[in-house]
Coordinates of C-alpha atoms and ligand atoms in Angstrom, one line a residue:
M824 CA 92.4 117.4 93.4
R825 CA 90.2 118.5 96.2
Y826 CA 90.1 116.2 99.2
T827 CA 88.2 116.1 102.5
L828 CA 90.4 117.5 105.2
P829 CA 91.9 114.7 107.3
L830 CA 91.6 115.2 111.0
G831 CA 92.9 113.1 113.8
S832 CA 96.2 111.5 112.7
R833 CA 97.4 108.9 115.0
P834 CA 101.1 108.7 116.0
F835 CA 102.6 105.3 116.8
G836 CA 106.2 106.0 117.7
P837 CA 108.0 106.6 114.4
L838 CA 104.8 106.0 112.4
C839 CA 102.1 108.6 111.9
I840 CA 98.9 107.4 110.1
M841 CA 96.5 109.9 108.7
P842 CA 92.8 109.1 108.5
Q843 CA 91.4 108.5 105.1
M844 CA 90.9 111.6 102.9
E845 CA 88.3 111.4 100.1
V846 CA 88.7 112.9 96.7
V847 CA 85.7 115.2 96.3
E848 CA 86.7 117.0 93.1
L849 CA 89.1 115.9 90.4
E850 CA 89.7 119.3 88.8
P851 CA 88.9 122.0 91.4
R852 CA 88.8 125.6 90.6
P853 CA 90.7 127.8 93.1
T854 CA 88.5 129.8 95.3
N855 CA 89.3 132.7 97.7
R856 CA 88.8 130.2 100.5
D857 CA 91.3 127.9 99.0
N858 CA 93.8 130.7 98.8
R859 CA 93.2 131.6 102.4
L860 CA 93.3 128.0 103.6
Y861 CA 96.3 127.1 101.5
G862 CA 98.7 127.8 104.3
A863 CA 96.2 127.3 107.1
S864 CA 94.9 123.8 106.6
E865 CA 95.3 121.5 109.5
L866 CA 96.8 118.5 107.9
S867 CA 98.5 117.0 110.8
G868 CA 95.4 116.3 112.7
L869 CA 95.5 119.3 115.1
G870 CA 91.9 120.2 114.5
R871 CA 90.0 122.8 112.4
T872 CA 90.2 126.5 113.0
G873 CA 87.4 128.0 115.1
H874 CA 86.2 129.8 112.0
Q875 CA 85.7 126.5 110.2
S876 CA 83.8 124.8 112.9
Q877 CA 81.4 127.8 113.4
R878 CA 80.7 128.3 109.7
R879 CA 77.2 127.1 108.6
P880 CA 77.0 125.5 105.1
Q881 CA 75.3 127.6 102.5
H882 CA 72.1 126.5 100.8
N883 CA 72.5 123.5 98.6
Q884 CA 76.0 122.8 99.9
D885 CA 77.0 119.4 101.2
P886 CA 77.9 120.2 104.8
D887 CA 80.6 117.5 104.7
H888 CA 82.3 118.8 101.6
D889 CA 82.1 122.6 101.8
A890 CA 85.3 124.4 100.8
E891 CA 86.5 124.9 104.3
S892 CA 86.3 121.2 105.2
T893 CA 88.3 120.4 102.1
V894 CA 91.8 121.0 100.9
A895 CA 92.8 121.4 97.3
V896 CA 96.0 120.9 95.3
F897 CA 96.1 122.6 91.9
P898 CA 97.6 121.4 88.6
D899 CA 100.9 123.3 88.8
E900 CA 101.7 121.7 92.2
L901 CA 100.5 118.3 91.0
D902 CA 102.6 118.6 87.8
R903 CA 105.7 119.5 89.8
I904 CA 105.5 116.1 91.6
L905 CA 104.3 114.1 88.7
E906 CA 107.5 115.1 86.8
K907 CA 109.5 113.3 89.6
L908 CA 107.3 110.3 89.9
V909 CA 108.2 106.9 88.5
I910 CA 105.2 104.5 88.1
V911 CA 106.0 100.8 88.3
V912 CA 103.5 98.5 86.7
P913 CA 103.9 94.9 87.7
C914 CA 102.3 92.6 85.1
K915 CA 102.1 89.0 84.2
D916 CA 99.9 87.5 81.5
E917 CA 97.3 90.3 81.2
P918 CA 96.3 90.9 77.6
V919 CA 98.5 93.6 76.1
D920 CA 95.3 95.7 75.4
V921 CA 94.6 95.8 79.1
I922 CA 98.1 96.8 80.1
R923 CA 98.0 99.4 77.3
G924 CA 94.9 100.9 79.0
V925 CA 96.9 101.2 82.3
I926 CA 99.8 102.9 80.6
A927 CA 97.4 105.2 78.7
G928 CA 96.1 106.4 82.1
I929 CA 99.5 107.3 83.6
P930 CA 100.2 111.0 83.1
S931 CA 103.0 111.3 80.5
R932 CA 105.1 113.4 82.8
C933 CA 105.7 110.3 84.9
A934 CA 108.3 107.8 83.9
V935 CA 107.0 104.2 83.6
I936 CA 108.7 100.9 84.4
L937 CA 106.9 97.8 83.2
V938 CA 108.1 94.8 85.3
S939 CA 106.8 91.8 83.5
N940 CA 106.7 88.2 84.7
C941 CA 104.8 87.1 81.6
S942 CA 105.0 83.4 81.1
H943 CA 105.8 83.5 77.3
Q944 CA 107.8 85.6 74.9
H945 CA 106.1 85.4 71.6
G946 CA 102.5 85.9 70.3
E947 CA 100.1 88.8 70.6
N948 CA 100.2 88.8 74.4
G949 CA 103.8 87.6 75.0
W950 CA 106.3 89.8 76.7
E951 CA 107.8 91.0 73.5
A952 CA 104.4 92.5 72.6
Q953 CA 104.2 94.1 76.0
E954 CA 107.6 95.7 75.4
R955 CA 106.7 96.9 72.0
M956 CA 103.5 98.4 73.4
L957 CA 105.5 100.4 75.9
A958 CA 108.0 101.4 73.3
G959 CA 105.1 102.8 71.2
F960 CA 104.0 105.0 74.1
C961 CA 107.5 106.2 74.7
A962 CA 107.9 107.2 71.1
W963 CA 105.5 110.0 72.0
G964 CA 108.0 111.4 74.5
R965 CA 107.5 109.4 77.6
E966 CA 110.4 107.9 79.5
G967 CA 110.1 104.2 80.1
C968 CA 111.8 101.0 80.8
F969 CA 110.7 97.4 80.3
V970 CA 112.3 94.6 82.4
H971 CA 111.3 91.0 82.5
Q972 CA 111.5 89.5 86.0
Q973 CA 113.2 86.4 84.7
Y974 CA 115.8 88.3 82.6
P975 CA 119.0 86.6 83.6
G976 CA 120.9 89.9 83.7
A977 CA 118.6 91.2 86.4
A978 CA 119.3 88.2 88.6
M979 CA 123.0 88.7 88.1
A980 CA 122.7 92.4 88.9
F981 CA 121.1 91.6 92.2
K982 CA 123.8 89.1 93.0
E983 CA 126.4 91.7 92.1
A984 CA 124.6 94.2 94.3
G985 CA 124.8 91.8 97.3
V986 CA 121.1 90.8 97.4
P987 CA 121.1 87.0 96.8
E988 CA 118.0 86.6 98.9
I989 CA 115.8 87.7 96.0
L990 CA 117.1 84.8 93.8
D991 CA 115.5 81.4 93.6
T992 CA 118.1 78.9 94.6
A993 CA 117.1 76.3 92.0
S994 CA 116.8 78.5 88.9
G995 CA 119.2 81.3 89.9
R996 CA 116.6 83.8 88.5
I997 CA 114.6 86.4 90.5
R998 CA 111.8 84.7 92.5
N999 CA 108.3 84.9 91.2
G1000 CA 105.9 87.2 93.0
K1001 CA 104.4 90.6 92.9
G1002 CA 106.5 91.8 95.8
E1003 CA 109.6 90.6 94.0
G1004 CA 108.6 92.4 90.8
M1005 CA 108.1 95.6 92.8
Y1006 CA 111.5 95.2 94.5
L1007 CA 113.1 94.9 91.0
G1008 CA 111.1 98.0 89.9
I1009 CA 112.5 100.0 92.8
A1010 CA 116.1 99.0 92.0
M1011 CA 115.5 99.9 88.4
A1012 CA 114.0 103.3 89.3
K1013 CA 116.8 104.3 91.5
S1014 CA 119.4 103.1 88.9
Y1015 CA 117.9 104.6 85.8
F1016 CA 115.8 107.5 87.0
P1017 CA 118.1 108.9 89.7
H1018 CA 116.5 112.3 89.8
H1019 CA 113.0 111.1 90.5
Q1020 CA 112.0 111.5 94.1
Y1021 CA 108.8 109.4 94.2
I1022 CA 107.8 105.9 93.2
G1023 CA 104.3 104.5 92.8
F1024 CA 102.8 101.2 91.9
I1025 CA 99.7 100.4 89.8
D1026 CA 98.5 96.9 88.9
A1027 CA 98.4 96.0 85.2
D1028 CA 94.9 94.4 85.3
N1029 CA 93.0 97.7 85.9
R1030 CA 90.2 98.1 83.4
I1031 CA 89.5 101.8 83.9
P1032 CA 92.3 104.0 82.5
G1033 CA 90.5 107.0 84.0
S1034 CA 91.0 105.6 87.5
V1035 CA 94.7 105.2 86.7
V1036 CA 94.9 109.0 86.0
E1037 CA 93.2 109.6 89.3
Y1038 CA 95.6 107.3 91.3
C1039 CA 98.6 109.1 89.9
K1040 CA 97.2 112.5 90.7
A1041 CA 96.1 111.3 94.1
Y1042 CA 99.6 110.2 94.8
A1043 CA 101.0 113.6 93.7
G1044 CA 98.3 115.5 95.8
G1045 CA 99.1 113.3 98.8
F1046 CA 102.8 114.2 98.6
A1047 CA 102.0 117.9 98.1
L1048 CA 99.8 117.9 101.2
A1049 CA 102.4 116.1 103.3
Q1050 CA 105.0 118.6 102.2
R1051 CA 102.7 121.5 103.2
S1052 CA 102.1 119.9 106.5
A1053 CA 105.8 119.3 107.1
A1054 CA 106.6 122.9 106.2
K1055 CA 104.0 124.1 108.6
S1056 CA 105.2 122.0 111.5
G1057 CA 108.8 122.7 110.7
T1058 CA 109.5 119.0 110.1
E1059 CA 112.6 118.8 108.0
R1060 CA 112.4 115.3 106.6
E1061 CA 109.7 112.7 106.6
D1062 CA 109.1 109.5 104.8
V1063 CA 105.8 109.6 103.1
M1064 CA 103.6 106.9 101.7
V1065 CA 100.3 107.5 99.9
R1066 CA 97.9 104.5 99.9
I1067 CA 94.8 104.3 97.8
S1068 CA 91.4 102.9 98.7
W1069 CA 88.6 103.0 96.1
A1070 CA 85.2 104.4 95.9
S1071 CA 84.0 100.9 95.2
K1072 CA 85.0 97.6 93.6
P1073 CA 82.3 96.7 91.1
K1074 CA 81.6 93.0 91.0
Y1075 CA 79.1 91.0 89.0
S1076 CA 76.7 89.1 91.2
A1077 CA 75.4 85.9 89.6
S1078 CA 72.6 85.7 92.2
T1079 CA 71.1 89.2 91.5
G1080 CA 72.3 89.4 87.9
R1081 CA 73.6 92.9 88.7
I1082 CA 76.9 94.7 89.1
E1083 CA 77.3 95.4 92.8
F1084 CA 79.5 98.3 94.0
V1085 CA 81.0 96.8 97.1
Q1086 CA 83.1 99.0 99.3
Q1087 CA 86.1 96.8 100.1
G1088 CA 87.6 93.7 98.4
R1089 CA 87.4 90.4 100.1
S1090 CA 91.0 90.5 101.1
S1091 CA 91.2 94.1 102.2
R1092 CA 88.2 93.6 104.4
I1093 CA 90.0 91.0 106.5
I1094 CA 93.4 92.6 106.6
N1095 CA 91.9 96.0 107.5
S1096 CA 89.9 94.6 110.3
F1097 CA 93.0 93.2 112.0
L1098 CA 95.0 96.4 111.4
N1099 CA 92.1 98.3 112.9
R1100 CA 92.4 96.3 116.1
L1101 CA 96.1 97.0 116.1
F1102 CA 95.9 100.7 115.4
A1103 CA 92.7 101.3 117.4
K1104 CA 92.5 104.5 119.5
A1105 CA 92.2 103.9 123.2
G1106 CA 90.8 100.4 122.6
Q1107 CA 87.9 101.8 120.4
Q1108 CA 88.0 100.0 117.1
D1109 CA 86.9 102.0 114.1
E1110 CA 87.4 102.0 110.4
F1111 CA 90.6 104.0 110.6
I1112 CA 92.7 101.8 108.4
T1113 CA 91.2 101.4 104.9
T1114 CA 94.3 100.6 102.9
G1115 CA 95.9 97.5 104.5
N1116 CA 96.2 95.8 101.2
A1117 CA 96.6 98.8 98.9
G1118 CA 98.1 97.4 95.7
E1119 CA 98.0 101.0 94.5
H1120 CA 100.4 103.0 96.6
A1121 CA 103.4 105.4 96.3
M1122 CA 106.2 106.6 98.4
T1123 CA 109.2 108.8 98.5
M1124 CA 112.1 107.1 96.8
E1125 CA 114.1 107.6 100.0
M1126 CA 111.5 105.5 101.8
A1127 CA 111.3 102.8 99.1
L1128 CA 115.1 102.4 99.4
K1129 CA 115.0 102.3 103.2
M1130 CA 112.1 99.8 103.6
R1131 CA 112.6 96.1 103.8
M1132 CA 110.0 94.5 101.5
A1133 CA 108.0 91.3 101.9
N1134 CA 107.4 88.8 99.1
G1135 CA 104.4 88.3 96.9
Y1136 CA 101.1 89.7 98.2
A1137 CA 102.5 90.1 101.7
I1138 CA 104.2 93.2 100.5
E1139 CA 101.5 95.8 101.2
P1140 CA 100.3 94.7 104.7
F1141 CA 103.9 94.4 105.8
Q1142 CA 104.4 98.0 105.0
Y1143 CA 102.2 99.0 108.0
I1144 CA 104.5 97.1 110.4
E1145 CA 107.9 97.6 108.9
P1146 CA 108.5 101.2 110.1
L1147 CA 107.7 100.0 113.7
L1148 CA 110.1 97.1 113.4
R1149 CA 112.8 99.4 112.0
N1150 CA 112.9 101.3 115.2
K1151 CA 112.3 98.4 117.5
I1152 CA 115.0 96.1 116.3
P1153 CA 118.4 97.8 116.3
S1154 CA 120.6 96.0 113.9
A1155 CA 123.7 96.8 111.9
N1156 CA 121.8 95.7 108.8
L1157 CA 118.9 98.1 109.2
P1158 CA 119.3 101.6 108.0
N1159 CA 119.1 104.6 110.3
A1160 CA 115.4 104.8 111.3
S1161 CA 115.3 108.2 113.0
Q1162 CA 112.9 109.7 110.5
T1163 CA 109.1 109.7 110.9
T1164 CA 107.0 107.7 108.4
R1165 CA 103.7 109.3 107.5
I1166 CA 101.0 107.2 105.9
V1167 CA 98.4 109.2 103.9
Q1168 CA 95.3 107.3 103.0
I1169 CA 93.2 108.5 100.0
K1170 CA 89.8 107.2 98.8
T1171 CA 89.4 107.9 95.1
A1172 CA 86.3 109.0 93.3
N1173 CA 86.7 106.3 90.6
P1174 CA 85.8 102.7 91.2
H1175 CA 88.4 99.9 90.9
L1176 CA 87.7 97.3 88.3
H1177 CA 90.2 94.6 87.7
R1178 CA 90.5 90.9 86.9
E1179 CA 88.0 88.8 88.9
T1180 CA 89.8 86.2 91.0
G1181 CA 88.5 83.0 92.6
D1182 CA 88.2 82.0 96.2
E1183 CA 91.4 80.1 96.1
H1184 CA 93.4 83.3 95.2
I1185 CA 91.6 85.2 98.0
I1186 CA 92.4 82.5 100.6
K1187 CA 96.1 82.7 99.5
M1188 CA 96.0 86.5 99.9
W1189 CA 94.6 86.1 103.4
A1190 CA 97.3 83.7 104.3
A1191 CA 100.1 86.0 102.9
G1192 CA 98.7 89.2 104.5
L1193 CA 97.9 87.7 107.9
G1194 CA 101.2 85.8 107.9
A1195 CA 103.1 89.1 107.4
L1196 CA 101.4 90.6 110.4
Y1197 CA 101.3 87.5 112.5
H1198 CA 105.1 86.8 112.4
H1199 CA 106.3 90.4 112.6
L1200 CA 104.0 91.6 115.4
L1201 CA 106.3 89.6 117.6
G1202 CA 108.9 92.3 117.0
V1203 CA 106.4 95.0 118.0
D1204 CA 106.1 94.9 121.8
S1205 CA 103.4 97.6 122.1
V1206 CA 101.5 99.6 119.6
S1207 CA 98.9 102.3 120.4
G1208 CA 98.9 101.3 124.0
L1209 CA 98.1 97.7 123.3
G1210 CA 100.0 95.5 125.7
T1211 CA 101.7 92.3 124.9
T1212 CA 98.7 90.3 126.0
T1213 CA 96.4 92.1 123.6
L1214 CA 99.0 91.6 120.8
A1215 CA 99.0 87.9 121.6
T1216 CA 95.2 87.7 121.4
L1217 CA 95.3 89.5 118.1
R1218 CA 97.8 87.0 116.7
K1219 CA 95.8 84.1 118.1
D1220 CA 92.7 85.5 116.4
M1221 CA 94.5 85.8 113.0
H1222 CA 95.6 82.2 113.3
R1223 CA 92.1 81.1 114.2
F1224 CA 90.6 83.1 111.2
A1225 CA 93.1 81.5 108.8
L1226 CA 92.3 78.0 110.1
Q1227 CA 88.6 78.4 110.1
N1228 CA 88.6 79.8 106.6
G1229 CA 90.9 77.3 104.9
A1230 CA 94.0 79.6 104.6
I1231 CA 95.9 77.0 106.7
Q1232 CA 95.2 73.4 107.7
G1233 CA 95.5 71.5 111.0
Q1234 CA 98.7 72.3 112.9
E1235 CA 100.0 74.6 110.1
E1236 CA 101.5 78.0 110.9
L1237 CA 100.6 81.1 108.9
P1238 CA 103.2 81.4 106.1
R1239 CA 106.2 83.4 107.2
P1240 CA 107.0 85.9 104.4
N1241 CA 110.4 86.2 102.9
I1242 CA 111.7 89.6 103.8
Y1243 CA 114.1 91.3 101.4
P1244 CA 116.7 93.7 102.7
S1245 CA 116.5 97.5 102.4
L1246 CA 118.0 98.5 99.0
D1247 CA 119.9 101.2 100.9
N1248 CA 122.2 98.4 101.9
A1249 CA 122.6 97.1 98.3
D1250 CA 125.3 98.1 96.0
L1251 CA 123.1 99.7 93.4
D1252 CA 126.1 101.1 91.5
S1253 CA 127.1 97.5 90.7
F1254 CA 123.5 96.6 89.9
R1255 CA 123.4 99.3 87.3
D1256 CA 126.9 98.7 86.0
L1257 CA 126.0 95.1 85.4
L1258 CA 122.8 95.9 83.6
G1259 CA 124.6 98.5 81.5
E1260 CA 123.7 101.9 80.2
P1261 CA 120.2 102.3 78.9
C1262 CA 119.9 101.8 75.1
S1263 CA 122.8 99.5 75.1
G1264 CA 121.0 96.9 73.1
H1265 CA 119.4 94.5 75.6
V1266 CA 116.1 94.9 73.9
Y1267 CA 116.0 91.3 72.6
E1268 CA 116.4 89.7 76.0
G1269 CA 113.9 91.2 78.3
L1270 CA 115.3 94.6 79.0
G1271 CA 114.6 97.8 77.1
F1272 CA 114.9 101.6 77.7
Y1273 CA 112.9 104.2 75.9
G1274 CA 113.2 108.0 75.7
L1275 CA 115.6 108.3 78.6
V1276 CA 117.0 111.7 78.6
D1277 CA 119.1 111.6 81.8
Q1278 CA 122.3 113.5 81.3
A1279 CA 124.3 110.7 82.9
W1280 CA 123.5 108.5 79.9
A1281 CA 123.8 111.0 77.2
S1282 CA 127.6 111.0 76.9
S1283 CA 127.9 108.8 73.8
G1284 CA 126.1 108.9 70.5
T1285 CA 124.7 105.4 71.0
N1286 CA 122.7 106.5 73.9
S1287 CA 120.5 109.0 72.2
P1288 CA 116.8 108.2 71.9
A1289 CA 117.1 108.4 68.1
S1290 CA 119.7 105.7 67.8
Q1291 CA 117.8 103.7 70.4
S1292 CA 114.6 103.7 68.4
T1293 CA 116.6 102.3 65.4
L1294 CA 117.5 99.4 67.6
E1295 CA 113.9 98.9 68.7
H1296 CA 112.6 98.9 65.1
D1297 CA 115.3 96.5 64.0
S1298 CA 114.2 94.0 66.5
W1299 CA 110.5 94.1 65.4
G1300 CA 108.9 91.4 63.3
E1301 CA 107.5 92.1 59.8
D1302 CA 104.0 92.7 61.0
D1303 CA 105.2 95.2 63.5
Q1304 CA 107.3 97.0 61.0
R1305 CA 104.2 97.5 58.9
S1306 CA 102.1 98.8 61.8
S1307 CA 105.0 101.1 62.8
A1308 CA 105.2 102.4 59.3
S1309 CA 101.5 103.1 59.1
S1310 CA 101.5 105.0 62.4
E1311 CA 104.3 107.1 61.1
E1312 CA 102.4 107.9 57.9
E1313 CA 99.4 109.3 59.7
P1314 CA 100.9 112.6 60.8
E1315 CA 101.7 113.5 57.1
V1316 CA 97.9 114.0 56.6
L1317 CA 98.0 116.7 59.2
S1318 CA 101.4 118.2 58.3
D1319 CA 101.8 121.7 56.8
S1320 CA 103.0 120.3 53.5
S1321 CA 99.9 118.1 53.0
K1322 CA 97.7 121.1 53.9
Q1323 CA 99.4 123.2 51.3
G1324 CA 98.6 120.6 48.7
E1325 CA 94.9 120.7 49.5
Ligands
LIG923 N1 106.0 91.4 87.8 C1 105.1 90.6 88.4 N2 105.5 89.5 89.0 N3 103.8 91.0 88.6 C2 103.0 90.2 89.2 C3 103.4 88.9 89.7 C4 104.7 88.5 89.6 O1 105.1 87.5 90.0 N4 102.3 88.4 90.3 C5 101.2 89.3 90.1 N5 101.7 90.3 89.4 C6 100.9 91.5 89.0 C7 99.7 91.1 88.2 O2 100.0 90.8 86.9 C8 98.8 92.3 88.4 O3 99.0 93.3 87.5 C9 99.2 92.8 89.8 O4 100.5 92.2 90.1 C10 98.2 92.4 90.9 O5 98.1 91.0 90.9 P1 96.6 90.3 91.0 O6 96.8 88.9 90.9 O7 95.7 91.0 90.0 O8 96.3 90.7 92.5 P2 94.9 90.9 93.1 O9 94.0 91.8 92.2 O10 94.3 89.7 93.7 O11 95.4 91.8 94.4 C11 95.7 93.2 94.1 O12 95.0 94.0 95.0 C12 95.2 93.7 96.4 C13 94.3 94.7 97.1 O13 93.0 94.4 96.8 C14 97.3 93.2 94.4 O14 97.7 94.5 94.1 C15 97.5 93.0 95.9 O15 98.9 93.2 96.2 C16 96.7 93.9 96.7 O16 96.9 93.6 98.1
LIG924 MG1 94.0 92.2 90.3

């Protein structure tokens, strides 16, 4: 990946936010300049080298994107990180074909956890079909796990781990919500992929598998650059989060009869505008924050375990505030917060095309996102030089916007998000013990493991991928057995023995 060089990071106490980098080349070729710049890039916002600023662009070269105003990460470095990346895909009732497209785009080096909150079990788009689809991918060598958010064992495991907050008091199951699904995904990743160092999230309703490939590589590139930057500045440990914004969000416009390539979604536009007031430089508001609502984001596993998480769609905006709160509110329940949190924002080359949602959904997202900021800004007494009066004005304006745009009514407050505790404080050993070893036969109930090769689980014969696949096949219906058989027949056509017979 080649990115524009980010200049002008902004520090806010324990939080360092980098300006948006843009992907300018998906598969760059190393140049002499890249080699020279490899160790010399200014990634922490200290400015360009004198040589860079004096250099004139060559003929036909985009002055904004010449090699010296860009920074590249090459495949070997990306692969090293992709190997250690778990991608969590939260899904609900998306058609299996759509989810399949997303899984198809995730580089096979990455492990995948499909966290489903699908409303039905059977049928061509029920959760059993989602699980079989994932199992099919994993039969080609990928590591994966399927878990249903309503799987009773997952609720019991959280209870055992000391996280009753995530449970719905009436049903005793894990609460509904995207944030809740992601929280479950993090707990599963830590429990079953203990050697993976990064975790990323990709929505299941993405219609462009090629953009999914780019998100994963952009995550890996972002981590690689943050590592270079840390090594250069002698920073030992840093929490890093990579957040994605898109080249565009294509939308059909009934009035023009055309697809319009809008820059930001309706929800992102609003959340970003308030975050830009919060993180403005010396009172000058600009478009510094482009990823307030980034559903597509990734972080170091250490950071994912450390962060408290908000429910539903409040989860992403809250991530901008949480590191500030962690340091501001000393509490026995908050993990040690001495480490810097770096946010890397990356704009992809691909557009983002997903399920079109109605006004009602967007209004709910405004309420959730603004509510997360509104209530928790109270714990942040001063950010970027903004005094308490300015923060109070900002909160008042959020409330006014929500009221004027139907996100709240009358005397209503913005919704206060549920905040789930840092998983560092949870007993994840008990969580895993309760769910059991991978391949231990939960596949009928909403939990399945595929192709796990972790040494820790390889102690008994029943844990081998081969015996596991027997279990999977046994649980399939007649039609599925037929399709599985036909997919196994196909390679024979290409096998050496069949060639000999030709
Ligand atoms: N497991 C699980 N549980 N998944 C869920 C749940 C749930 O309760 N609710 C939603 N999801 C999944 C959906 O199936 C989808 O794959 C993904 O989360 C995003 O949900 P959408 O309903 O498609 O959200 P959106 O497109 O309006 O918003 C997305 O983009 C925003 C930024 O533009 C989300 O990613 C937001 O979180 C993000 O802020
Ligand atoms: Mg969507």
